[in-house]
mmCIF file of C-alpha atoms and ligand atoms in Angstrom:
data_model
loop_
_atom_site.group_PDB
_atom_site.id
_atom_site.type_symbol
_atom_site.label_atom_id
_atom_site.label_comp_id
_atom_site.label_asym_id
_atom_site.label_seq_id
_atom_site.Cartn_x
_atom_site.Cartn_y
_atom_site.Cartn_z
ATOM 1 C CA MET A 1 2.446 26.088 16.903
ATOM 2 C CA SER A 2 3.734 23.802 14.472
ATOM 3 C CA ASP A 3 2.496 24.848 10.560
ATOM 4 C CA ILE A 4 1.272 21.026 9.637
ATOM 5 C CA LEU A 5 -0.644 19.635 12.548
ATOM 6 C CA VAL A 6 -1.229 15.648 12.498
ATOM 7 C CA GLU A 7 -3.546 14.279 14.992
ATOM 8 C CA THR A 8 -4.847 10.756 14.429
ATOM 9 C CA LEU A 9 -8.237 9.627 16.211
ATOM 10 C CA ASP A 10 -10.698 6.618 16.068
ATOM 11 C CA GLY A 11 -8.773 5.677 12.550
ATOM 12 C CA VAL A 12 -8.529 9.363 11.389
ATOM 13 C CA THR A 13 -5.600 11.094 10.860
ATOM 14 C CA THR A 14 -5.739 14.546 9.778
ATOM 15 C CA LEU A 15 -3.497 17.154 8.508
ATOM 16 C CA THR A 16 -3.931 20.436 9.090
ATOM 17 C CA LEU A 17 -2.437 23.107 7.184
ATOM 18 C CA ASN A 18 -2.053 25.680 9.966
ATOM 19 C CA ARG A 19 -0.213 28.562 8.710
ATOM 20 C CA VAL A 20 -3.021 30.863 7.995
ATOM 21 C CA ALA A 21 -1.553 34.338 8.393
ATOM 22 C CA ARG A 22 0.626 33.666 5.414
ATOM 23 C CA LYS A 23 -2.690 31.824 3.514
ATOM 24 C CA ASN A 24 -1.391 28.430 4.262
ATOM 25 C CA ALA A 25 1.530 28.645 1.436
ATOM 26 C CA ILE A 26 3.753 25.349 1.816
ATOM 27 C CA THR A 27 7.462 25.929 2.539
ATOM 28 C CA ALA A 28 10.254 23.212 2.180
ATOM 29 C CA ASP A 29 9.960 21.982 5.826
ATOM 30 C CA MET A 30 6.166 22.054 5.539
ATOM 31 C CA TYR A 31 6.357 19.726 2.654
ATOM 32 C CA ALA A 32 9.108 17.302 4.542
ATOM 33 C CA LEU A 33 6.475 17.614 7.459
ATOM 34 C CA MET A 34 3.869 16.181 5.257
ATOM 35 C CA ALA A 35 5.689 13.542 3.707
ATOM 36 C CA GLY A 36 7.412 12.340 6.455
ATOM 37 C CA ALA A 37 3.685 12.292 8.069
ATOM 38 C CA LEU A 38 2.359 10.290 4.852
ATOM 39 C CA VAL A 39 5.137 8.023 5.105
ATOM 40 C CA ASP A 40 3.968 7.039 9.147
ATOM 41 C CA ALA A 41 0.259 7.096 8.288
ATOM 42 C CA ALA A 42 0.640 4.552 5.591
ATOM 43 C CA ALA A 43 2.558 2.327 8.181
ATOM 44 C CA ASP A 44 0.349 2.928 11.359
ATOM 45 C CA ASP A 45 -2.429 0.541 11.635
ATOM 46 C CA ALA A 46 -4.213 3.565 14.369
ATOM 47 C CA CYS A 47 -4.495 4.845 10.736
ATOM 48 C CA ARG A 48 -7.193 3.737 8.291
ATOM 49 C CA VAL A 49 -8.321 6.735 6.947
ATOM 50 C CA LEU A 50 -6.085 10.318 6.428
ATOM 51 C CA VAL A 51 -7.706 13.494 6.209
ATOM 52 C CA ILE A 52 -6.207 17.060 4.532
ATOM 53 C CA GLN A 53 -7.920 19.916 5.899
ATOM 54 C CA GLY A 54 -7.120 23.396 5.651
ATOM 55 C CA HIS A 55 -8.985 26.625 7.424
ATOM 56 C CA GLU A 56 -12.839 27.662 6.637
ATOM 57 C CA THR A 57 -11.318 30.911 4.788
ATOM 58 C CA ILE A 58 -8.245 29.558 3.019
ATOM 59 C CA PHE A 59 -7.260 26.349 1.688
ATOM 60 C CA SER A 60 -3.823 26.939 0.818
ATOM 61 C CA ALA A 61 -1.895 29.558 -1.405
ATOM 62 C CA GLY A 62 0.577 26.710 -2.748
ATOM 63 C CA ASN A 63 4.179 26.824 -3.136
ATOM 64 C CA ASP A 64 5.472 29.541 -0.506
ATOM 65 C CA ILE A 65 7.130 31.956 -3.281
ATOM 66 C CA ALA A 66 9.807 33.138 -1.289
ATOM 67 C CA ASP A 67 10.931 30.001 0.375
ATOM 68 C CA PHE A 68 10.668 28.891 -2.968
ATOM 69 C CA LEU A 69 13.113 31.786 -4.898
ATOM 70 C CA ASN A 70 15.356 31.183 -1.638
ATOM 71 C CA ASN A 71 15.422 26.994 -1.389
ATOM 72 C CA PRO A 72 14.627 26.057 -4.928
ATOM 73 C CA PRO A 73 14.120 22.171 -5.172
ATOM 74 C CA ALA A 74 16.902 20.682 -6.235
ATOM 75 C CA GLY A 75 16.216 17.012 -7.952
ATOM 76 C CA PRO A 76 13.423 14.199 -6.834
ATOM 77 C CA GLN A 77 14.540 13.752 -3.450
ATOM 78 C CA ALA A 78 13.196 17.919 -2.976
ATOM 79 C CA PRO A 79 10.439 17.620 -0.129
ATOM 80 C CA VAL A 80 7.871 18.532 -2.952
ATOM 81 C CA PHE A 81 8.323 16.255 -4.624
ATOM 82 C CA GLN A 82 8.414 13.738 -1.818
ATOM 83 C CA PHE A 83 5.467 15.026 -0.736
ATOM 84 C CA LEU A 84 3.762 14.423 -4.164
ATOM 85 C CA HIS A 85 4.886 10.785 -4.658
ATOM 86 C CA GLY A 86 3.835 10.415 -1.290
ATOM 87 C CA ILE A 87 -0.047 11.035 -1.572
ATOM 88 C CA ALA A 88 0.194 9.713 -4.984
ATOM 89 C CA ALA A 89 0.769 6.372 -3.799
ATOM 90 C CA PHE A 90 -1.063 6.811 -0.733
ATOM 91 C CA PRO A 91 -2.668 3.460 -0.232
ATOM 92 C CA LYS A 92 -5.659 3.691 2.198
ATOM 93 C CA PRO A 93 -8.395 6.425 1.189
ATOM 94 C CA VAL A 94 -8.036 10.450 1.464
ATOM 95 C CA LEU A 95 -10.662 12.854 1.637
ATOM 96 C CA ALA A 96 -10.024 16.648 1.793
ATOM 97 C CA SER A 97 -11.862 19.575 2.924
ATOM 98 C CA VAL A 98 -11.352 22.589 1.034
ATOM 99 C CA CYS A 99 -12.499 26.183 1.362
ATOM 100 C CA GLY A 100 -11.257 29.267 0.178
ATOM 101 C CA PRO A 101 -8.777 29.434 -2.455
ATOM 102 C CA ALA A 102 -7.119 26.918 -3.655
ATOM 103 C CA VAL A 103 -3.721 27.592 -5.514
ATOM 104 C CA GLY A 104 -0.954 25.624 -7.637
ATOM 105 C CA ILE A 105 -0.522 22.208 -5.231
ATOM 106 C CA GLY A 106 -3.565 23.558 -3.669
ATOM 107 C CA SER A 107 -5.382 22.592 -5.915
ATOM 108 C CA THR A 108 -3.550 19.795 -7.957
ATOM 109 C CA LEU A 109 -3.036 18.004 -4.977
ATOM 110 C CA LEU A 110 -6.383 17.521 -4.821
ATOM 111 C CA LEU A 111 -6.357 15.371 -8.016
ATOM 112 C CA HIS A 112 -5.162 12.693 -5.890
ATOM 113 C CA CYS A 113 -7.582 12.831 -2.954
ATOM 114 C CA ASP A 114 -10.636 10.117 -2.947
ATOM 115 C CA LEU A 115 -12.707 12.502 -1.651
ATOM 116 C CA VAL A 116 -13.055 16.155 -1.963
ATOM 117 C CA TYR A 117 -15.493 18.468 0.403
ATOM 118 C CA ALA A 118 -15.722 22.013 -1.096
ATOM 119 C CA GLY A 119 -16.889 25.005 1.119
ATOM 120 C CA ASP A 120 -19.113 27.337 -1.250
ATOM 121 C CA ASN A 121 -16.100 29.667 -1.118
ATOM 122 C CA ALA A 122 -13.678 27.407 -2.334
ATOM 123 C CA VAL A 123 -11.941 28.679 -5.609
ATOM 124 C CA PHE A 124 -9.386 26.196 -7.639
ATOM 125 C CA SER A 125 -6.710 27.461 -10.042
ATOM 126 C CA MET A 126 -3.312 26.152 -11.132
ATOM 127 C CA PRO A 127 -1.560 29.792 -12.385
ATOM 128 C CA PHE A 128 1.823 27.994 -13.209
ATOM 129 C CA VAL A 129 1.815 29.718 -16.355
ATOM 130 C CA ASN A 130 1.556 32.962 -14.760
ATOM 131 C CA LEU A 131 4.419 32.308 -12.658
ATOM 132 C CA GLY A 132 6.710 31.041 -15.659
ATOM 133 C CA LEU A 133 6.660 27.629 -14.500
ATOM 134 C CA VAL A 134 4.323 24.129 -15.990
ATOM 135 C CA PRO A 135 1.875 22.248 -14.147
ATOM 136 C CA GLU A 136 3.112 19.511 -11.303
ATOM 137 C CA ALA A 137 1.209 16.757 -9.508
ATOM 138 C CA ALA A 138 1.153 15.183 -12.971
ATOM 139 C CA SER A 139 -2.047 17.596 -13.598
ATOM 140 C CA SER A 140 -0.906 17.519 -17.177
ATOM 141 C CA TYR A 141 -2.155 14.349 -17.696
ATOM 142 C CA MET A 142 -5.291 14.316 -15.379
ATOM 143 C CA LEU A 143 -6.790 17.513 -15.484
ATOM 144 C CA PRO A 144 -7.669 17.165 -19.023
ATOM 145 C CA GLN A 145 -8.948 13.352 -18.854
ATOM 146 C CA LEU A 146 -10.876 14.419 -15.817
ATOM 147 C CA MET A 147 -12.576 18.181 -17.212
ATOM 148 C CA GLY A 148 -11.953 17.319 -21.359
ATOM 149 C CA TYR A 149 -8.726 18.880 -22.594
ATOM 150 C CA HIS A 150 -10.177 22.506 -23.798
ATOM 151 C CA ARG A 151 -11.152 22.929 -20.028
ATOM 152 C CA ALA A 152 -8.005 22.088 -18.809
ATOM 153 C CA ALA A 153 -6.422 24.416 -21.517
ATOM 154 C CA GLU A 154 -8.426 27.359 -19.768
ATOM 155 C CA VAL A 155 -7.115 26.195 -16.752
ATOM 156 C CA LEU A 156 -3.612 25.786 -17.332
ATOM 157 C CA LEU A 157 -2.547 27.765 -20.071
ATOM 158 C CA MET A 158 -5.018 30.623 -19.259
ATOM 159 C CA GLY A 159 -4.413 29.847 -15.274
ATOM 160 C CA GLU A 160 -8.281 30.742 -15.035
ATOM 161 C CA PRO A 161 -9.581 30.197 -11.628
ATOM 162 C CA PHE A 162 -12.833 27.937 -10.992
ATOM 163 C CA MET A 163 -15.465 27.654 -8.382
ATOM 164 C CA ALA A 164 -16.686 25.526 -6.461
ATOM 165 C CA ASP A 165 -20.205 24.872 -8.410
ATOM 166 C CA THR A 166 -17.743 24.447 -11.573
ATOM 167 C CA ALA A 167 -15.586 22.220 -10.084
ATOM 168 C CA LEU A 168 -18.711 20.118 -8.628
ATOM 169 C CA GLU A 169 -19.829 20.005 -12.153
ATOM 170 C CA ILE A 170 -17.078 18.955 -14.035
ATOM 171 C CA GLY A 171 -16.609 16.071 -10.908
ATOM 172 C CA PHE A 172 -13.579 17.650 -9.210
ATOM 173 C CA VAL A 173 -15.089 17.616 -6.000
ATOM 174 C CA ASN A 174 -17.770 15.436 -4.654
ATOM 175 C CA ARG A 175 -20.093 17.727 -2.668
ATOM 176 C CA VAL A 176 -20.224 21.449 -1.878
ATOM 177 C CA LEU A 177 -20.873 22.854 1.758
ATOM 178 C CA ALA A 178 -21.473 26.057 4.100
ATOM 179 C CA PRO A 179 -17.243 26.972 4.938
ATOM 180 C CA THR A 180 -18.355 26.743 8.653
ATOM 181 C CA GLU A 181 -19.266 23.419 7.816
ATOM 182 C CA THR A 182 -16.970 21.719 5.217
ATOM 183 C CA ASN A 183 -14.355 20.812 7.639
ATOM 184 C CA ALA A 184 -17.426 18.738 10.005
ATOM 185 C CA TYR A 185 -18.716 17.235 7.448
ATOM 186 C CA THR A 186 -15.237 15.694 5.828
ATOM 187 C CA GLN A 187 -14.293 14.615 9.363
ATOM 188 C CA ALA A 188 -17.695 12.876 9.695
ATOM 189 C CA GLN A 189 -17.716 11.246 6.495
ATOM 190 C CA ALA A 190 -14.159 10.122 7.137
ATOM 191 C CA ALA A 191 -15.585 8.330 10.619
ATOM 192 C CA LYS A 192 -17.836 6.757 8.572
ATOM 193 C CA MET A 193 -15.219 5.209 6.015
ATOM 194 C CA ALA A 194 -13.064 4.156 8.683
ATOM 195 C CA LYS A 195 -15.450 1.524 9.858
ATOM 196 C CA LYS A 196 -15.396 -0.225 6.685
ATOM 197 C CA PRO A 197 -12.768 -3.214 6.547
ATOM 198 C CA LEU A 198 -9.259 -1.725 5.746
ATOM 199 C CA SER A 199 -8.755 -4.274 3.235
ATOM 200 C CA SER A 200 -11.406 -3.442 1.225
ATOM 201 C CA LEU A 201 -11.009 0.102 1.093
ATOM 202 C CA THR A 202 -7.028 -0.408 0.337
ATOM 203 C CA GLU A 203 -7.679 -3.014 -2.456
ATOM 204 C CA SER A 204 -10.390 -1.100 -3.937
ATOM 205 C CA LYS A 205 -8.408 2.116 -4.128
ATOM 206 C CA ARG A 206 -5.612 0.225 -5.656
ATOM 207 C CA LEU A 207 -7.675 -1.001 -8.240
ATOM 208 C CA MET A 208 -9.349 1.567 -9.052
ATOM 209 C CA LYS A 209 -6.142 3.737 -9.587
ATOM 210 C CA ALA A 210 -3.637 0.690 -10.811
ATOM 211 C CA PRO A 211 -4.930 1.478 -14.918
ATOM 212 C CA GLN A 212 -3.525 5.128 -14.318
ATOM 213 C CA GLN A 213 -0.594 4.270 -11.910
ATOM 214 C CA ALA A 214 2.437 4.337 -14.746
ATOM 215 C CA HIS A 215 1.054 7.414 -16.579
ATOM 216 C CA VAL A 216 0.715 9.290 -13.161
ATOM 217 C CA GLN A 217 4.373 8.570 -12.630
ATOM 218 C CA GLU A 218 5.342 9.026 -15.534
ATOM 219 C CA ALA A 219 3.962 12.772 -16.269
ATOM 220 C CA MET A 220 5.374 13.623 -12.538
ATOM 221 C CA LYS A 221 9.011 12.797 -13.311
ATOM 222 C CA ASN A 222 8.448 14.449 -16.861
ATOM 223 C CA GLU A 223 6.717 18.089 -14.817
ATOM 224 C CA GLY A 224 9.559 17.449 -12.059
ATOM 225 C CA GLN A 225 12.329 17.582 -14.717
ATOM 226 C CA VAL A 226 10.402 20.319 -16.934
ATOM 227 C CA PHE A 227 9.309 22.412 -13.411
ATOM 228 C CA SER A 228 12.747 22.444 -11.598
ATOM 229 C CA ALA A 229 14.633 23.784 -14.919
ATOM 230 C CA MET A 230 11.865 26.410 -15.328
ATOM 231 C CA LEU A 231 12.011 27.769 -11.817
ATOM 232 C CA THR A 232 15.583 29.727 -12.187
ATOM 233 C CA ALA A 233 14.611 30.560 -15.825
ATOM 234 C CA PRO A 234 14.146 34.439 -16.749
ATOM 235 C CA ALA A 235 10.146 33.740 -16.695
ATOM 236 C CA ALA A 236 9.775 32.624 -13.173
ATOM 237 C CA LYS A 237 12.204 34.836 -12.027
ATOM 238 C CA GLU A 238 10.445 37.857 -13.408
ATOM 239 C CA ALA A 239 6.977 36.415 -11.813
ATOM 240 C CA PHE A 240 8.697 36.021 -8.284
ATOM 241 C CA GLY A 241 10.039 38.984 -8.067
ATOM 242 C CA ALA A 242 7.124 40.943 -9.478
ATOM 243 C CA PHE A 243 5.394 39.214 -6.830
ATOM 244 C CA VAL A 244 7.408 39.485 -3.760
ATOM 245 C CA GLU A 245 7.903 43.423 -4.953
ATOM 246 C CA LYS A 246 4.052 43.536 -5.306
ATOM 247 C CA ARG A 247 3.908 44.926 -8.977
ATOM 248 C CA ARG A 248 2.699 43.078 -12.016
ATOM 249 C CA PRO A 249 5.498 40.849 -13.587
ATOM 250 C CA ASP A 250 6.245 42.088 -17.488
ATOM 251 C CA PHE A 251 6.780 38.717 -19.767
ATOM 252 C CA SER A 252 6.658 41.071 -22.790
ATOM 253 C CA LYS A 253 10.392 40.210 -23.885
ATOM 254 C CA LEU A 254 10.245 36.359 -22.741
HETATM 255 N N1 COA B 301 3.647 32.553 -1.121
HETATM 256 C C1 COA B 301 4.253 33.388 -0.243
HETATM 257 N N2 COA B 301 3.387 34.349 0.548
HETATM 258 C C2 COA B 301 2.489 34.321 0.194
HETATM 259 C C3 COA B 301 1.929 33.512 -0.748
HETATM 260 C C4 COA B 301 2.415 32.646 -1.160
HETATM 261 N N3 COA B 301 2.373 31.785 -2.280
HETATM 262 N N4 COA B 301 0.491 33.747 -0.814
HETATM 263 C C5 COA B 301 0.328 34.892 -0.055
HETATM 264 N N5 COA B 301 1.123 34.980 0.849
HETATM 265 C C6 COA B 301 1.197 36.090 1.502
HETATM 266 C C7 COA B 301 0.954 37.508 0.933
HETATM 267 O O1 COA B 301 2.287 37.931 0.663
HETATM 268 C C8 COA B 301 0.396 38.451 1.928
HETATM 269 O O2 COA B 301 1.711 38.768 2.853
HETATM 270 P P1 COA B 301 2.351 40.049 3.387
HETATM 271 O O3 COA B 301 0.651 40.015 4.300
HETATM 272 O O4 COA B 301 3.678 40.431 4.213
HETATM 273 O O5 COA B 301 2.164 41.325 2.166
HETATM 274 C C9 COA B 301 -0.145 37.166 3.114
HETATM 275 O O6 COA B 301 0.492 35.853 2.847
HETATM 276 C C10 COA B 301 -1.695 37.641 2.776
HETATM 277 O O7 COA B 301 -1.545 37.002 1.760
HETATM 278 P P2 COA B 301 -2.656 37.968 0.798
HETATM 279 O O8 COA B 301 -2.427 38.150 -0.533
HETATM 280 O O9 COA B 301 -2.572 39.886 1.480
HETATM 281 O O10 COA B 301 -4.685 37.442 1.147
HETATM 282 P P3 COA B 301 -5.389 37.596 0.043
HETATM 283 O O11 COA B 301 -6.709 37.309 0.849
HETATM 284 O O12 COA B 301 -5.939 39.137 -0.568
HETATM 285 O O13 COA B 301 -5.604 36.795 -0.897
HETATM 286 C C11 COA B 301 -4.446 34.398 -2.578
HETATM 287 C C12 COA B 301 -4.862 35.058 -1.160
HETATM 288 C C13 COA B 301 -4.383 33.187 -1.666
HETATM 289 C C14 COA B 301 -5.688 34.956 -3.348
HETATM 290 C C15 COA B 301 -3.506 35.419 -2.510
HETATM 291 O O14 COA B 301 -2.675 35.723 -1.745
HETATM 292 C C16 COA B 301 -2.281 35.010 -4.126
HETATM 293 O O15 COA B 301 -2.948 34.396 -4.885
HETATM 294 N N6 COA B 301 -0.924 34.480 -3.543
HETATM 295 C C17 COA B 301 -0.005 33.926 -4.302
HETATM 296 C C18 COA B 301 -0.184 31.860 -5.080
HETATM 297 C C19 COA B 301 0.480 31.761 -6.133
HETATM 298 O O16 COA B 301 0.706 32.517 -7.007
HETATM 299 N N7 COA B 301 0.993 30.790 -5.253
HETATM 300 C C20 COA B 301 2.441 30.171 -6.024
HETATM 301 C C21 COA B 301 1.542 28.658 -7.373
HETATM 302 S S1 COA B 301 2.870 27.736 -7.478
#
C-alpha cells in the first residue's frame, strides 16, 4: 500500500500519512505525492475541503532523515518545497487531525491548516537546531506571531516540545480529543464544512490569509535558502550521522 493515501468522498479529500512503521517519516517521494495531490484537489470540483491525518499513535516524525541524507532537496523545485508552497497556497479549507508525535514539518505544516484537532497524546516539536538546521514552512515568521517571541524561541531555539494542552492554550490547535476519536471527529467537522457554499469558504479563507501571504512567501523563500545550505554543513552532517548511528550528536566543535 502507498505511503500516502488519497481518497475523496462526499466533498472531502483525505490525505493519510501511511508509513506508521517508520513513524510516518516523510521521504522526497511522499512529498511529491502530497504536492501532486494538493494540485489535483485544488482543481477538482469533487473536493471542497481537505483533511490531512496520520495514525492515532503518530502524526509524523518529520523528514525522513536517511532519505534527506541521500537526496537533499536541491532548490525550490524540490518536492518538500513544492509541498510547502502547495499547502500554504491551498485555496480550500484544510483540516488536520494530529495524534502522537508531530516532529519538524509534522508541526510546521499545521501552521498552514485552517483547523487542527489533536489527540491528547499529541506532542509538537520543531527541533531544527538540534539537527543543525533552521526552521522551515515560514515557522520562523508564523510561530512568533502565534505564540509570542519568547515562547517561540523556546520551541525553535531550545527545540523544546509542547503538549496538546499547551497547543490548545496558545491557539495552535482547536480542540483536544481522545486519540481514538480524533480522526473521526475531524472527518465529521470536514463533512459539515463541505456542505457550506464553496465560494464563501474560499473567499473567506483568502481574505483571512491575504494580510500575511507576502510575509509567509518571503519567509519560506529565505528559510529555504538557508535550510538547503545548512543541510550539507558540518552540524547537520553530525546530527544526521548521530541519528543513523543511534548516538548523541557532538556539536562541541561546531
Ligand atoms: N527519519 C527516518 N527514520 C525515522 C525517523 C525519521 N525522521 N523517525 C523515526 N524513524 C525510524 C527510527 O529510526 C526507527 O527505525 P528502526 O526501527 O530501524 O530503529 C523507527 O522509525 C521507529 O522509531 P523510534 O524512534 O523507535 O520510535 P519512537 O516511538 O520511540 O519515537 C519519534 C518516535 C518520532 C519521537 C522518534 O522516532 C524521533 O524523534 N524521530 C526523529 C524525529 C526527527 O528528528 N525528525 C526530523 C525533523 S526535521
